[in-house]
Short mmCIF file of C-alpha atoms and ligand atoms in Angstrom, two decimals:
data_model
loop_
_atom_site.label_atom_id
_atom_site.label_comp_id
_atom_site.label_asym_id
_atom_site.label_seq_id
_atom_site.Cartn_x
_atom_site.Cartn_y
_atom_site.Cartn_z
CA MET V 115 251.18 -209.63 14.19
CA THR V 116 251.84 -213.38 15.44
CA ALA V 117 250.68 -215.90 12.45
CA GLY V 118 248.04 -218.22 13.42
CA TYR V 119 249.94 -221.43 12.56
CA LEU V 120 248.34 -223.44 15.61
CA ARG V 121 244.42 -222.25 14.02
CA PRO V 122 243.09 -224.06 10.91
CA THR V 123 242.46 -220.68 8.97
CA LYS V 124 245.05 -220.68 6.31
CA ALA V 125 245.48 -218.87 2.97
CA LYS V 126 246.77 -221.49 0.51
CA ILE V 127 249.09 -220.25 -2.46
CA ASP V 128 248.91 -222.46 -5.41
CA CYS V 129 252.52 -222.00 -7.02
CA LYS V 130 251.67 -223.66 -10.19
CA ALA V 131 248.73 -220.89 -11.05
CA ILE V 132 251.40 -218.24 -10.21
CA PHE V 133 253.47 -220.18 -12.51
CA HIS V 134 251.01 -220.74 -15.26
CA ASN V 135 249.83 -216.73 -15.29
CA VAL V 136 253.60 -215.60 -15.59
CA GLN V 137 254.57 -218.30 -18.28
CA THR V 138 251.42 -217.71 -20.55
CA GLU V 139 251.56 -214.26 -20.56
CA LYS V 140 255.67 -214.12 -21.24
CA GLU V 141 255.22 -216.44 -24.07
CA ARG V 142 252.75 -213.83 -25.81
CA LEU V 143 255.58 -211.21 -25.52
CA ASN V 144 257.98 -210.98 -28.15
CA LYS V 145 261.64 -211.73 -27.34
CA GLU V 146 262.77 -208.30 -26.48
CA THR V 147 260.34 -207.86 -23.95
CA GLU V 148 260.81 -208.46 -20.26
CA LEU V 149 258.55 -209.52 -17.47
CA PHE V 150 259.10 -207.58 -14.11
CA ALA V 151 256.76 -209.29 -11.61
CA VAL V 152 255.24 -206.69 -9.48
CA VAL V 153 255.01 -207.86 -5.87
CA LYS V 154 254.14 -204.74 -3.91
CA ALA V 155 252.16 -205.07 -0.64
CA ASN V 156 253.64 -208.55 0.09
CA GLY V 157 252.89 -209.78 -3.16
CA TYR V 158 249.10 -208.62 -3.14
CA GLY V 159 248.83 -210.54 -0.13
CA HIS V 160 250.58 -213.73 -1.41
CA GLY V 161 254.03 -213.32 -0.01
CA ALA V 162 256.46 -211.24 -1.64
CA VAL V 163 259.51 -213.24 -1.82
CA GLU V 164 257.79 -216.81 -2.33
CA VAL V 165 256.16 -215.11 -5.31
CA ALA V 166 259.01 -213.34 -6.72
CA ASN V 167 261.11 -217.01 -6.91
CA ILE V 168 258.10 -218.57 -8.65
CA ALA V 169 257.54 -215.66 -11.34
CA LYS V 170 261.49 -215.81 -11.91
CA GLN V 171 261.33 -219.50 -12.68
CA ALA V 172 258.23 -218.60 -14.92
CA GLY V 173 260.74 -216.21 -16.93
CA ALA V 174 260.16 -212.80 -14.90
CA THR V 175 263.51 -211.04 -15.18
CA GLY V 176 262.88 -208.16 -12.38
CA PHE V 177 260.50 -207.12 -10.11
CA CYS V 178 258.51 -204.35 -9.00
CA VAL V 179 257.69 -202.90 -5.64
CA ALA V 180 255.99 -199.57 -4.25
CA ILE V 181 258.17 -198.62 -1.38
CA LEU V 182 261.90 -198.98 -0.46
CA ASP V 183 261.34 -201.40 2.48
CA GLU V 184 259.78 -203.94 0.09
CA ALA V 185 262.76 -204.01 -2.18
CA LEU V 186 265.22 -204.27 0.76
CA GLU V 187 262.82 -207.34 1.96
CA LEU V 188 263.62 -208.86 -1.43
CA ARG V 189 267.43 -208.31 -1.36
CA SER V 190 267.92 -209.95 2.44
CA ALA V 191 266.06 -212.77 0.87
CA GLY V 192 268.66 -213.31 -1.73
CA ILE V 193 267.14 -211.84 -4.62
CA THR V 194 269.80 -210.43 -7.14
CA GLU V 195 267.48 -209.54 -9.97
CA PRO V 196 266.91 -205.74 -10.98
CA ILE V 197 264.01 -204.31 -8.60
CA LEU V 198 262.15 -201.06 -9.44
CA VAL V 199 260.70 -199.04 -6.30
CA LEU V 200 257.68 -197.49 -8.33
CA GLY V 201 256.74 -195.04 -5.59
CA MET V 202 258.71 -191.87 -4.14
CA ILE V 203 261.85 -192.80 -2.08
CA ASP V 204 262.65 -189.98 0.61
CA PRO V 205 266.21 -188.71 -1.17
CA LEU V 206 267.58 -189.39 2.31
CA HIS V 207 267.71 -192.93 1.43
CA ILE V 208 269.66 -192.73 -1.72
CA GLY V 209 272.52 -194.59 0.05
CA TYR V 210 270.31 -197.73 0.37
CA LEU V 211 269.44 -197.62 -3.23
CA LEU V 212 273.04 -197.42 -4.26
CA LYS V 213 274.32 -199.97 -1.74
CA GLU V 214 271.65 -202.53 -2.62
CA ASN V 215 271.74 -201.79 -6.68
CA LEU V 216 267.97 -200.74 -6.49
CA THR V 217 266.38 -199.11 -9.38
CA CYS V 218 263.93 -196.17 -8.43
CA ALA V 219 261.26 -193.72 -10.21
CA ALA V 220 262.26 -190.37 -10.70
CA ILE V 221 259.34 -188.69 -10.42
CA SER V 222 260.26 -184.75 -10.55
CA THR V 223 263.26 -182.20 -11.05
CA GLU V 224 262.50 -181.56 -7.57
CA TRP V 225 263.31 -185.08 -6.56
CA LEU V 226 266.45 -185.16 -8.86
CA GLU V 227 267.88 -181.94 -7.03
CA ALA V 228 267.19 -183.21 -3.62
CA ALA V 229 268.92 -186.29 -4.41
CA ILE V 230 271.94 -184.61 -5.78
CA LYS V 231 271.69 -182.49 -2.21
CA ASN V 232 271.54 -185.65 -0.30
CA TRP V 233 273.92 -187.90 -2.34
CA PRO V 234 276.12 -189.87 -0.13
CA SER V 235 279.52 -188.23 0.01
CA ASP V 236 281.23 -191.64 0.02
CA ASN V 237 279.43 -193.25 -3.03
CA LYS V 238 280.59 -193.08 -6.54
CA SER V 239 277.99 -195.48 -7.87
CA LYS V 240 275.54 -194.52 -10.33
CA LEU V 241 271.95 -194.64 -9.37
CA LYS V 242 269.74 -196.16 -11.96
CA ILE V 243 266.45 -194.31 -12.39
CA HIS V 244 263.10 -194.50 -14.54
CA ALA V 245 261.95 -191.25 -15.40
CA LYS V 246 258.02 -191.49 -14.50
CA ILE V 247 255.79 -189.64 -16.90
CA ASP V 248 252.32 -188.45 -15.79
CA SER V 249 250.29 -188.99 -18.62
CA GLY V 250 246.69 -188.49 -17.03
CA MET V 251 247.00 -190.61 -13.90
CA GLY V 252 247.50 -187.42 -11.66
CA ARG V 253 249.32 -189.34 -9.08
CA VAL V 254 253.31 -188.70 -9.79
CA GLY V 255 255.40 -187.94 -12.63
CA LEU V 256 256.53 -185.30 -14.98
CA ARG V 257 253.58 -183.56 -16.90
CA SER V 258 254.67 -180.70 -19.11
CA ASP V 259 257.59 -180.70 -22.05
CA GLU V 260 259.47 -177.82 -19.89
CA GLU V 261 259.47 -180.02 -16.84
CA ILE V 262 260.93 -182.71 -18.85
CA ASN V 263 263.19 -180.68 -20.74
CA HIS V 264 264.44 -179.54 -17.32
CA PHE V 265 264.83 -182.99 -15.88
CA LEU V 266 266.85 -183.99 -19.21
CA GLU V 267 269.33 -180.89 -18.27
CA ILE V 268 269.97 -181.79 -14.79
CA ILE V 269 270.83 -185.57 -15.82
CA GLU V 270 272.74 -184.34 -18.45
CA ALA V 271 274.84 -182.02 -16.02
CA HIS V 272 274.99 -185.16 -13.54
CA PRO V 273 276.62 -188.51 -14.54
CA GLU V 274 275.75 -189.89 -11.28
CA PHE V 275 272.08 -190.71 -12.77
CA ASP V 276 271.77 -193.34 -15.02
CA LEU V 277 268.66 -193.03 -16.91
CA GLU V 278 267.83 -196.48 -17.61
CA GLY V 279 263.78 -196.24 -18.29
CA ILE V 280 261.03 -194.17 -18.99
CA PHE V 281 257.59 -195.18 -18.10
CA THR V 282 253.97 -194.07 -17.63
CA HIS V 283 250.95 -195.77 -16.00
CA PHE V 284 247.32 -196.04 -17.68
CA SER V 285 244.51 -195.36 -15.25
CA LYS V 286 241.86 -196.92 -17.94
CA ALA V 287 243.64 -199.81 -19.48
CA ASP V 288 240.92 -202.22 -17.96
CA SER V 289 237.66 -200.64 -19.76
CA SER V 290 236.16 -201.10 -22.98
CA ASP V 291 236.01 -197.52 -23.37
CA LYS V 292 239.15 -196.69 -24.94
CA SER V 293 239.18 -192.97 -25.28
CA TYR V 294 241.02 -192.10 -22.05
CA PHE V 295 243.64 -194.66 -22.78
CA LYS V 296 244.02 -193.02 -26.15
CA LEU V 297 244.52 -189.61 -24.76
CA GLN V 298 247.39 -190.98 -22.33
CA GLN V 299 249.03 -193.07 -25.02
CA ALA V 300 249.15 -189.57 -27.10
CA ARG V 301 250.65 -187.78 -24.38
CA PHE V 302 253.24 -190.27 -23.59
CA SER V 303 254.18 -190.54 -27.38
CA LYS V 304 255.09 -186.70 -27.10
CA ALA V 305 256.99 -186.90 -23.82
CA LEU V 306 258.93 -189.88 -25.28
CA SER V 307 259.70 -187.89 -28.14
CA LEU V 308 261.67 -185.66 -26.00
CA PHE V 309 263.88 -188.27 -24.56
CA PRO V 310 267.23 -189.80 -26.09
CA LYS V 311 266.37 -192.95 -27.98
CA GLU V 312 268.96 -195.23 -26.20
CA VAL V 313 266.98 -195.37 -22.95
CA ARG V 314 266.91 -199.21 -22.18
CA TYR V 315 263.60 -199.74 -21.04
CA VAL V 316 260.22 -198.21 -21.80
CA HIS V 317 257.27 -199.34 -20.17
CA THR V 318 253.64 -198.59 -19.88
CA SER V 319 251.97 -201.93 -19.33
CA ASN V 320 250.56 -203.00 -16.16
CA SER V 321 248.42 -206.23 -16.40
CA ALA V 322 245.27 -204.59 -17.85
CA THR V 323 247.42 -202.89 -20.77
CA ALA V 324 249.34 -205.96 -21.33
CA LEU V 325 246.44 -208.20 -21.56
CA TRP V 326 244.21 -205.98 -23.60
CA HIS V 327 246.37 -203.30 -25.51
CA ASP V 328 249.25 -205.08 -27.02
CA HIS V 329 251.94 -204.07 -24.79
CA TRP V 330 251.72 -200.73 -26.39
CA GLN V 331 255.02 -198.98 -26.39
CA SER V 332 256.88 -201.37 -24.21
CA ASN V 333 259.72 -203.67 -23.88
CA LEU V 334 259.09 -204.22 -20.36
CA VAL V 335 255.82 -205.29 -18.48
CA ARG V 336 254.89 -204.34 -14.94
CA PHE V 337 252.70 -207.62 -14.28
CA GLY V 338 250.58 -207.64 -11.18
CA ALA V 339 247.13 -208.65 -10.70
CA ALA V 340 247.12 -210.69 -13.49
CA MET V 341 249.94 -212.96 -11.93
CA TYR V 342 247.68 -213.66 -9.10
CA GLY V 343 244.92 -214.76 -11.32
CA LEU V 344 242.93 -211.26 -10.53
CA ASN V 345 241.08 -210.01 -13.58
CA PRO V 346 242.45 -206.26 -13.70
CA SER V 347 238.91 -205.27 -15.12
CA GLY V 348 236.53 -207.40 -12.78
CA ARG V 349 234.09 -208.83 -15.34
CA GLU V 350 233.95 -206.16 -17.83
CA LEU V 351 236.77 -207.44 -20.30
CA THR V 352 237.76 -211.29 -20.75
CA PRO V 353 241.44 -212.04 -20.43
CA PRO V 354 243.13 -213.65 -23.51
CA TYR V 355 244.02 -216.45 -21.86
CA GLU V 356 242.65 -218.21 -18.59
CA LEU V 357 243.80 -216.41 -15.36
CA LYS V 358 244.25 -218.85 -12.51
CA GLN V 359 243.15 -217.63 -9.03
CA ALA V 360 246.25 -218.33 -6.65
CA MET V 361 244.72 -218.14 -3.52
CA THR V 362 242.24 -220.29 -1.64
CA LEU V 363 241.27 -219.10 2.09
CA GLU V 364 240.26 -221.89 3.84
CA THR V 365 239.15 -222.71 7.55
CA GLU V 366 237.41 -225.51 9.34
CA LEU V 367 234.42 -225.42 11.82
CA VAL V 368 235.27 -225.32 15.25
CA GLN V 369 231.92 -225.52 17.09
CA VAL V 370 228.75 -226.78 15.73
CA LYS V 371 225.35 -226.42 17.62
CA LYS V 372 221.73 -226.88 16.95
CA LEU V 373 219.63 -223.73 18.42
CA GLU V 374 216.00 -223.16 18.98
CA ALA V 375 214.12 -220.77 16.97
CA GLU V 376 214.67 -216.96 17.57
CA GLU V 377 218.00 -217.36 19.33
CA GLY V 378 220.12 -214.19 18.72
CA ILE V 379 223.72 -214.64 16.83
CA SER V 380 226.56 -212.13 17.54
CA TYR V 381 227.17 -208.91 18.52
CA GLY V 382 223.99 -206.70 18.60
CA ALA V 383 221.92 -209.93 17.79
CA THR V 384 221.27 -208.70 14.34
CA TYR V 385 220.34 -212.21 13.17
CA TYR V 386 217.80 -214.39 14.99
CA THR V 387 217.13 -217.70 14.03
CA GLU V 388 213.97 -218.59 12.51
CA THR V 389 213.37 -222.36 13.00
CA GLU V 390 215.65 -224.74 14.82
CA GLU V 391 218.94 -224.21 12.93
CA TRP V 392 222.70 -225.66 12.87
CA ILE V 393 225.07 -222.93 13.47
CA GLY V 394 228.70 -223.42 12.75
CA THR V 395 231.65 -221.40 14.13
CA LEU V 396 234.87 -219.84 12.08
CA PRO V 397 237.93 -219.01 13.51
CA ILE V 398 238.32 -215.89 11.48
CA GLY V 399 237.43 -212.26 11.74
CA TYR V 400 238.00 -208.88 10.71
CA ALA V 401 241.45 -209.23 12.50
CA ASP V 402 242.25 -211.21 9.95
CA GLY V 403 241.50 -208.96 7.17
CA PHE V 404 237.93 -210.73 6.76
CA THR V 405 235.98 -207.58 7.16
CA ARG V 406 232.67 -206.72 9.08
CA ASN V 407 231.04 -206.22 5.59
CA PHE V 408 231.17 -210.15 4.89
CA GLN V 409 228.12 -210.52 7.04
CA GLY V 410 225.68 -212.44 4.72
CA PHE V 411 228.28 -213.38 2.51
CA LYS V 412 227.98 -217.21 1.53
CA VAL V 413 230.94 -219.66 2.29
CA LEU V 414 231.35 -223.09 0.77
CA VAL V 415 231.03 -226.20 3.46
CA ASP V 416 230.48 -229.72 1.87
CA GLY V 417 229.37 -228.19 -1.62
CA ASN V 418 226.66 -226.25 0.20
CA ARG V 419 226.89 -222.09 -0.03
CA CYS V 420 226.26 -221.28 3.92
CA PRO V 421 225.60 -217.45 4.75
CA ILE V 422 227.52 -215.75 7.55
CA VAL V 423 224.92 -214.90 10.12
CA GLY V 424 225.09 -212.03 12.51
CA ARG V 425 228.35 -209.47 12.93
CA VAL V 426 231.52 -210.82 11.65
CA CYS V 427 233.76 -210.70 15.25
CA MET V 428 237.50 -210.08 15.41
CA ASP V 429 238.46 -213.32 15.79
CA GLN V 430 235.32 -215.69 14.77
CA CYS V 431 232.14 -215.67 12.84
CA MET V 432 229.25 -217.66 12.48
CA ILE V 433 227.68 -219.22 9.74
CA LYS V 434 224.01 -221.07 9.18
CA LEU V 435 224.59 -224.95 8.16
CA PRO V 436 221.91 -227.05 6.23
CA LYS V 437 222.45 -229.92 8.62
CA SER V 438 224.85 -230.94 11.63
CA TYR V 439 228.67 -231.32 10.37
CA PRO V 440 231.56 -232.51 12.62
CA VAL V 441 233.88 -229.95 13.98
CA GLY V 442 236.73 -230.05 11.52
CA THR V 443 234.66 -229.90 8.56
CA LYS V 444 236.71 -227.85 5.90
CA VAL V 445 234.87 -224.07 5.12
CA ILE V 446 236.09 -222.55 1.76
CA ILE V 447 236.07 -218.64 2.30
CA PHE V 448 237.57 -217.96 -1.15
CA GLY V 449 238.83 -220.05 -3.98
CA ASP V 450 237.95 -223.57 -5.28
CA ASP V 451 236.13 -226.58 -3.24
CA GLU V 452 236.79 -230.09 -4.09
CA LYS V 453 233.41 -230.35 -5.76
CA GLY V 454 233.87 -227.99 -8.31
CA ASN V 455 232.28 -225.01 -6.70
CA ASN V 456 234.26 -221.97 -6.88
CA ILE V 457 234.02 -218.44 -4.68
CA SER V 458 236.45 -216.05 -6.55
CA PHE V 459 237.87 -212.92 -5.20
CA GLN V 460 235.61 -211.12 -7.74
CA ASP V 461 232.58 -212.60 -6.16
CA ALA V 462 233.92 -211.24 -2.65
CA ALA V 463 234.78 -207.85 -4.06
CA GLU V 464 231.28 -207.24 -5.52
CA TYR V 465 229.93 -208.34 -2.28
CA ILE V 466 231.45 -205.81 -0.31
CA GLY V 467 231.45 -203.22 -2.79
CA THR V 468 235.46 -203.09 -4.03
CA ILE V 469 237.55 -204.38 -6.58
CA ASN V 470 239.21 -207.92 -6.32
CA TYR V 471 242.66 -206.72 -5.90
CA GLU V 472 241.81 -205.38 -2.25
CA ILE V 473 240.56 -208.60 -0.99
CA PRO V 474 243.69 -210.66 -0.81
CA CYS V 475 245.85 -207.38 0.06
CA VAL V 476 244.02 -206.83 3.34
CA LEU V 477 244.32 -210.04 4.63
CA SER V 478 246.42 -209.66 7.90
CA GLU V 479 249.44 -211.41 9.01
CA ARG V 480 247.71 -213.52 11.36
CA VAL V 481 246.46 -215.67 8.25
CA PRO V 482 249.54 -217.69 7.34
CA LEU V 483 250.15 -218.39 3.87
CA VAL V 484 251.05 -221.93 2.84
CA TYR V 485 252.41 -222.94 -0.50
CA VAL V 486 251.08 -225.63 -2.57
CA ASN V 487 251.74 -227.25 -5.73
CA GLU V 488 255.41 -226.09 -5.29
CA CYS V 489 257.59 -225.95 -8.75
CA ASP V 490 260.72 -227.90 -8.34
C1 LIG G 97 250.65 -201.60 -9.22
C2 LIG G 97 251.30 -201.11 -10.30
C3 LIG G 97 251.29 -201.98 -11.34
C4 LIG G 97 250.76 -203.53 -11.36
O1 LIG G 97 249.48 -202.94 -11.79
P1 LIG G 97 248.32 -204.34 -12.04
O2 LIG G 97 247.29 -203.73 -12.42
O3 LIG G 97 248.37 -205.07 -10.58
O4 LIG G 97 248.99 -204.90 -13.19
C5 LIG G 97 252.15 -201.36 -12.53
N1 LIG G 97 252.40 -200.28 -12.61
C6 LIG G 97 252.49 -199.24 -11.54
C7 LIG G 97 252.87 -198.28 -11.61
C8 LIG G 97 251.89 -199.84 -10.42
O5 LIG G 97 251.65 -198.79 -9.26
#
């Protein structure tokens, strides 16, 4: 999709906010604990390469992505630090991992066996793997003792694998109810005891675990949501330091008109003006990732909270203004305005019934990312 640089809609990324979030977390960690910045899904919509570079300046020593293509994107952009691919990689693509010096999650004994079968014959380098333990997420990873023991036997017999890490992922680290977290902790401890002691990295912390659980068992933190200023718990738990929201989504009024009472707005005429009303048109729609569920959501114009009236179209939507404003007036959809008002991703997420992570993630490529407050 073409990015709309010639249209006023843009996502501004505050580099200093990302820097602050990473640096503050880094300062809380003990000296031996590393921070890997999670930049999967184009850096949760904030731009993977740019975020990776900011995080690096703030103290990140490596990166995590979800899929192989994302790792290759970072390498082509000149990022030479360790990159861990968290999701399953088709063993057919082992060659890319070796060639680009990438680290991957080893999720099962079957995966190891398939990797051996598909080993590129011309390659003698070692593949760095992190063994994934499924301690209760039920997604990917080794579960039983037998499976782990079999896994270790294969690794022992195949020196082409370099077991560099052991990790797990908590499903309820963002909750005030700690019981499921404790169950996963106990399972992971047991799994860990089966592994040799000298493995370089043990990691259990996503943002929520890092913020609220003392980086339990980790000498590496996989820091995602919080880096972008998103509270992983929504509003349930308060972060130990201020998380600064990095993205502001803004646009401008492209047309303003005064309508008579009882005029229909947008497809299906689901909204009718009640009296004479000022209606403004915004150049953003569901093709930008601003979903139709935002009908009725309030955006900021000159400090006023103005509701989206009628359905959100593919490329445009309409808002009700308290008075006439000139074409070109700035509209904040998510973020802070100049008058100290704020619309958080949390507000947006609650409005459409999702979590704050999803709001920036689903913005489409049509919305250009503009970096402000750059660190030098
Ligand atoms: C996405 C992901 C993370 C980062 O999680 P946040 O909640 O965004 O910090 C960490 N670990 C794994 C395995 C992930 O998939």
